[in-house]
Coordinates of C-alpha atoms and ligand atoms in Angstrom, one line a residue:
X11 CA 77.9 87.9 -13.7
X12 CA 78.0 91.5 -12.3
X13 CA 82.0 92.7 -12.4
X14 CA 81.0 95.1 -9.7
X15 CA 79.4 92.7 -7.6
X16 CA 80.8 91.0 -4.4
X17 CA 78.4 88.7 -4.1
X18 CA 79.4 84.9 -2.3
X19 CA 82.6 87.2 -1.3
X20 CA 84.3 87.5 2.4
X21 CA 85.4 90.7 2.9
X22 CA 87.5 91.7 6.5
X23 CA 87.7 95.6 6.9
X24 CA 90.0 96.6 10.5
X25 CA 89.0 99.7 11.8
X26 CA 85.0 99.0 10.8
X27 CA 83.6 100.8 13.7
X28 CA 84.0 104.7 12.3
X29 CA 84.9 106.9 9.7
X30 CA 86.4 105.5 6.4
X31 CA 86.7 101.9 7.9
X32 CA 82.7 102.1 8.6
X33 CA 81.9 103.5 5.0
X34 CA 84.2 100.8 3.0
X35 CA 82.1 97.8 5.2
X36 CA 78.3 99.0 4.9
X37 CA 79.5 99.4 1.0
X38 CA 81.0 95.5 0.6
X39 CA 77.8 94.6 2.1
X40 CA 75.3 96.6 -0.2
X41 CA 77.4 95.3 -3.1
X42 CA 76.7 91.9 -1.5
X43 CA 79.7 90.5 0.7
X44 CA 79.3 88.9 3.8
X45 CA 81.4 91.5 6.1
X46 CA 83.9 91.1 9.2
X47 CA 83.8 94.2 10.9
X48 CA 87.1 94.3 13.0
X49 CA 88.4 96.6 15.3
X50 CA 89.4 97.1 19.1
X51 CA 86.1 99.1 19.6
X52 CA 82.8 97.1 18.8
X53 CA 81.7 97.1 15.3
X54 CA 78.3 96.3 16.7
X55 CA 76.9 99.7 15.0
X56 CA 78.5 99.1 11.6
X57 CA 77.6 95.5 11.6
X58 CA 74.0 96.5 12.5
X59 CA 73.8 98.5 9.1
X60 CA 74.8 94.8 6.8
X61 CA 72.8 92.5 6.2
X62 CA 75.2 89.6 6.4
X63 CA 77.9 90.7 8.6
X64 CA 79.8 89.7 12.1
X65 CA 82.0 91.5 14.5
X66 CA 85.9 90.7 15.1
X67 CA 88.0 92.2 17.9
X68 CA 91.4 93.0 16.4
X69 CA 93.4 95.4 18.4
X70 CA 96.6 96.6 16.3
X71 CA 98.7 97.5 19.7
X72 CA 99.8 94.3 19.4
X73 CA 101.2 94.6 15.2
X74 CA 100.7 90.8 14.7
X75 CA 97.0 90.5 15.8
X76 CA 95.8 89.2 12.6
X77 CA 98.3 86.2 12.6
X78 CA 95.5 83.7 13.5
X79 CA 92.6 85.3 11.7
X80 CA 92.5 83.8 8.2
X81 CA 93.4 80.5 9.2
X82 CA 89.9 79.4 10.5
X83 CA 87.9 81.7 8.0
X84 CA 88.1 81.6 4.4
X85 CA 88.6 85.4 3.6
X86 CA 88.3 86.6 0.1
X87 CA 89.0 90.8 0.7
X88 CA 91.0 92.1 2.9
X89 CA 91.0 96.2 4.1
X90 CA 93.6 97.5 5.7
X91 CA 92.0 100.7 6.9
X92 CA 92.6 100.8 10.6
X93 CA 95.3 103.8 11.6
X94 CA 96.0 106.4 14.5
X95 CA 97.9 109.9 13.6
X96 CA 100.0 111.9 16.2
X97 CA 100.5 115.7 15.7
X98 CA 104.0 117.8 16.8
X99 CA 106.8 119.7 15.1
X100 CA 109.3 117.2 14.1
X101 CA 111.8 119.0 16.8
X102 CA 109.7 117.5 19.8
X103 CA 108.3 114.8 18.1
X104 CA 108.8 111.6 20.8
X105 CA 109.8 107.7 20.2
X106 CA 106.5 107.1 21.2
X107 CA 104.6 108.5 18.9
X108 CA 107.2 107.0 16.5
X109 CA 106.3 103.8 16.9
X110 CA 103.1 104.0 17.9
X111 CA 102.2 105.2 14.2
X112 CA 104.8 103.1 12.8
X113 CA 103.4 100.2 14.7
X114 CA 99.5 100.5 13.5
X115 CA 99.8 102.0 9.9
X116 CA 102.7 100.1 8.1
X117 CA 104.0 97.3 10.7
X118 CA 100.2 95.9 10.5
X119 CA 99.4 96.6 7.7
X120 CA 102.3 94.1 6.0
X121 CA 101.9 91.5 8.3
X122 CA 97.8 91.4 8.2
X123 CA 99.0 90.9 4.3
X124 CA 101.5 88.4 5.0
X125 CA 98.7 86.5 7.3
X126 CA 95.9 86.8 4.2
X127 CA 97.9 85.8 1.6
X128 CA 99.5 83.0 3.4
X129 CA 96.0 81.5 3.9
X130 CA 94.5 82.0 0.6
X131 CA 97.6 80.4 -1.1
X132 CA 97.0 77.4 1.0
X133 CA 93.5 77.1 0.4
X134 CA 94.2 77.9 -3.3
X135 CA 92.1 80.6 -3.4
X136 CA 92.7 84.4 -5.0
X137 CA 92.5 87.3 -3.1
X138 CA 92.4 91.5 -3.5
X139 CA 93.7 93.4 -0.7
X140 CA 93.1 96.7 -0.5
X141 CA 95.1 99.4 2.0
X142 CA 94.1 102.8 3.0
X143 CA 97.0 104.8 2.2
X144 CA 96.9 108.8 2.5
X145 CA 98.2 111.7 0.3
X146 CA 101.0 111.7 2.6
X147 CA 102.2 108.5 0.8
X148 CA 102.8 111.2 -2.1
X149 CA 103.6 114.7 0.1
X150 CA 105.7 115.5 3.1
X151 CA 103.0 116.9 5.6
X152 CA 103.3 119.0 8.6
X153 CA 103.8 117.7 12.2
X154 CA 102.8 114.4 11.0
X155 CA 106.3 112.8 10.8
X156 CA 105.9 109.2 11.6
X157 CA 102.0 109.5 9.9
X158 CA 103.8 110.2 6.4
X159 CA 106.5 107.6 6.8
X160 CA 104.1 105.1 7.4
X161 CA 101.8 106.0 4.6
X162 CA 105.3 106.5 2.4
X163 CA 105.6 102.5 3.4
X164 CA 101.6 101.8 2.8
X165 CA 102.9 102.2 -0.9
X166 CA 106.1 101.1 -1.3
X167 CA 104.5 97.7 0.6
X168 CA 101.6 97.6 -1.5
X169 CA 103.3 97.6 -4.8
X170 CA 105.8 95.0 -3.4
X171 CA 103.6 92.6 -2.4
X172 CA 101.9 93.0 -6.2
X173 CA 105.0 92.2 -7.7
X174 CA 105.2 89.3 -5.4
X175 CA 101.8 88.2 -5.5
X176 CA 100.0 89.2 -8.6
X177 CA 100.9 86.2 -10.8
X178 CA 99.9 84.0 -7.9
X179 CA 96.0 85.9 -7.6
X180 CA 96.3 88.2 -4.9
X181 CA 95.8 91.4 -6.1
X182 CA 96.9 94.5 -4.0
X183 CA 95.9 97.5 -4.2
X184 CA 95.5 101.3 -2.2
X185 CA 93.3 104.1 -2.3
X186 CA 95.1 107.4 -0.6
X187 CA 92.0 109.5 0.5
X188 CA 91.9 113.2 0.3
X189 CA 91.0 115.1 3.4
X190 CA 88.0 113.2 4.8
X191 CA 85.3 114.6 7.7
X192 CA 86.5 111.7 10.2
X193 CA 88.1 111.5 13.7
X194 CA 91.3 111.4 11.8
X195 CA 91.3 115.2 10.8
X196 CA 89.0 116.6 14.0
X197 CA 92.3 118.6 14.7
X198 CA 92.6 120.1 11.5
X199 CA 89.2 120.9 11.2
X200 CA 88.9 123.0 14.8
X201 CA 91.7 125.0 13.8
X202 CA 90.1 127.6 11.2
X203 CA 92.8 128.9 9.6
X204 CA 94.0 125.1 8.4
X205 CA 90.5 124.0 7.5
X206 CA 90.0 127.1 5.2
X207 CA 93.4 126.8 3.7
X208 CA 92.6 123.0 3.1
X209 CA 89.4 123.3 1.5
X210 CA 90.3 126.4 -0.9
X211 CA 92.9 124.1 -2.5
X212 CA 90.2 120.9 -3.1
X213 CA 89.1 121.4 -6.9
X214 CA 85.9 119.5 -5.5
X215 CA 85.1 122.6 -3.5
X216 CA 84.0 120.4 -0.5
X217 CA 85.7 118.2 2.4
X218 CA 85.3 114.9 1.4
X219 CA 83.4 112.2 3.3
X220 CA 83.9 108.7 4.1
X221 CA 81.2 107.4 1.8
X222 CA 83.5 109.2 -0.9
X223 CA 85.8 106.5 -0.7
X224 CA 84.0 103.4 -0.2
X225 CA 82.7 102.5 -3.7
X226 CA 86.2 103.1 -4.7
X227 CA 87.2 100.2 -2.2
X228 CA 84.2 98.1 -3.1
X229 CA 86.0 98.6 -7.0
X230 CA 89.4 97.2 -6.1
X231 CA 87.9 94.1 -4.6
X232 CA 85.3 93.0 -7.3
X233 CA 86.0 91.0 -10.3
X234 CA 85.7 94.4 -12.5
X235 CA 89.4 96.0 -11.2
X236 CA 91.1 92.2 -11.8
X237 CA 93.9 93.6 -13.8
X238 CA 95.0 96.3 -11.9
X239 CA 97.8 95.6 -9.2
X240 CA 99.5 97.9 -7.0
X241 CA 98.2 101.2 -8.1
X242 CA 97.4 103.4 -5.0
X243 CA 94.7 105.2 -6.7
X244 CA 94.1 108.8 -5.4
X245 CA 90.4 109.8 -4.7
X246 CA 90.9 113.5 -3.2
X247 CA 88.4 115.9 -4.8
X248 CA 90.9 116.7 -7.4
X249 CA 93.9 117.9 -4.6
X250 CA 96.8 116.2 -6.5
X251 CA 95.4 117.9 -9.6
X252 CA 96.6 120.9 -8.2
Ligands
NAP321 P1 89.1 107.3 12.2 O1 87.7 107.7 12.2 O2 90.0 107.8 13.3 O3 89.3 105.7 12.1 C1 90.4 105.0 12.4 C2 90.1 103.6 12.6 O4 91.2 102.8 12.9 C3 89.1 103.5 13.8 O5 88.2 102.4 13.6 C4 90.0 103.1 14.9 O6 89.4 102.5 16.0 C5 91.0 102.2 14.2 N1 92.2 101.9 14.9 C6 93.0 102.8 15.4 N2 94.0 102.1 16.1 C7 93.7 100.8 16.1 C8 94.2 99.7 16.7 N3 95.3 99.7 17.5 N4 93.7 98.5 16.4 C9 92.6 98.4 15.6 N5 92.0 99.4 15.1 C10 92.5 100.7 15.3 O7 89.8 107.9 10.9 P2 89.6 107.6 9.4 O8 89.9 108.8 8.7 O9 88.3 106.9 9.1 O10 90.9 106.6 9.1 C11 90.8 105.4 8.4 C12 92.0 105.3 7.6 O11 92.0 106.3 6.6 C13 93.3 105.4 8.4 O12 94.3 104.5 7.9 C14 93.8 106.9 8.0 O13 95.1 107.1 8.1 C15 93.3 106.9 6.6 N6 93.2 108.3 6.0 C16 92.3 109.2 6.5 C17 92.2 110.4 5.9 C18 91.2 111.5 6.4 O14 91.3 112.6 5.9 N7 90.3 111.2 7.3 C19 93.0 110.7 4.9 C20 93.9 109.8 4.4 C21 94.0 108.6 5.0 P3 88.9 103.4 17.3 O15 87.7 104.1 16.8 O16 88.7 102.4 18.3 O17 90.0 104.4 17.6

């Protein structure tokens, strides 16, 4: 059998319909999962490019949207990619945008976990989860306040849950991406000066794109990355190198 291969694999990605989530779904499906595309815009697009997928509306507003999900599907690979960001200096930053960020990116995030895990130890099945993190769960940021405490958490909760679940076969895992051409960073890319002073630090020489990330996810949820638990493995162009 092919370590790499996801073949006769279930694999839920939130946040399919775009960017990073898109890239990590069309990649489970060439490596031969069948792929729930879920998110609160229509994955209809993304689902379009697999050739066995299906569409799931899963809007994170409410943080415990996923309770129900895994109970009625047998789900072998969960991604945890779906996330907002909100930009101010921390002196103005609101309670809003708080929670808002807080809500999505880590509150979520552990409880879409919790709602996995719970059904693949009843079932008696295995699992890998595998959460999109950022290189703000390593570095402070700017204006990004509640953005890096979250993605602070995304780590801390993905190594917790391996210690907790590991010996029982749920493997969890993270990838923190570098700076990646997505809706996420259309802010940082208008603004000149920031985009210039991003990219001349990236070893890579290059912005990096959401197809940069995707084998890496399709990696931590095949057979071939078994062994490794709650590593939040960095794939940036080299910008931690630095
Ligand atoms: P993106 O294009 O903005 O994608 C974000 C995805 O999350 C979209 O599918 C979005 O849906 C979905 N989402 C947002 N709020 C949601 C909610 N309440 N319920 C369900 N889905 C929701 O940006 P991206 O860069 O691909 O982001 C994907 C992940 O990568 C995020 O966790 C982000 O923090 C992380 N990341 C990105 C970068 C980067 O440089 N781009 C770097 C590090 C980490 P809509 O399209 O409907 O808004």
């Amino acid at each position: 059998m092919n370590p790499f291969s996801l073949e006769g694999r279930t694999a839920l990605v939130t946040g399919a319909n775009t960017g990073i989530g898109q890239a990590v779904a069309v990649a489970m499906g060439q490596a031969g999962a069948h792929v729930i595309c879920a998110g609160r815009s229509s994955c209809a697009e993304t689902a379009g490019r697999i050739e066995s997928a299906e569409e799931l509306a899963l809007d994170f507003a409410d943080p415990m949207a996923a309770r129900d999900v895994f109970a009625d599907r047998a789900v072998d690979v969960l991604v945890n990619n779906a996330g907002i960001i909100r930009r101010a200096d921390s002196l103005e930053f609101t309670e809003a945008d708080w929670d808002a960020v807080i809500d999505v990116n880590l509150k979520a995030v552990f409880f879409t976990c919790q709602a996995f895990a719970r059904a693949c130890l009843e079932r008696g099945a295995g699992g890998r989860i595998v959460n999109i993190a950022s290189l703000l769960s390593f570095q402070g940021g700017v204006r990004v306040p509640s953005y890096t405490a979250a993605k602070h958490g995304v780590a801390g909760v993905t190594k917790i849950l391996a210690n907790e679940w590991a010996a029982r076969g749920i493997g969890v895992n993270a990838i923190a991406p570098g700076y990646i051409e997505t809706n996420n960073t259309e802010a940082l890319r208008a603004d000149e000066d920031r985009h210039r002073a991003i990219l001349e630090r990236i070893p890579a020489g290059r912005w990096g794109r959401p197809e940069d990330i995707a084998q890496t996810a399709v990696f931590l949820a095949a057979p071939a990355s078994e062994y490794i638990h709650g590593t939040v493995v960095t794939v940036d162009g080299g910008w931690m190198a630095r």
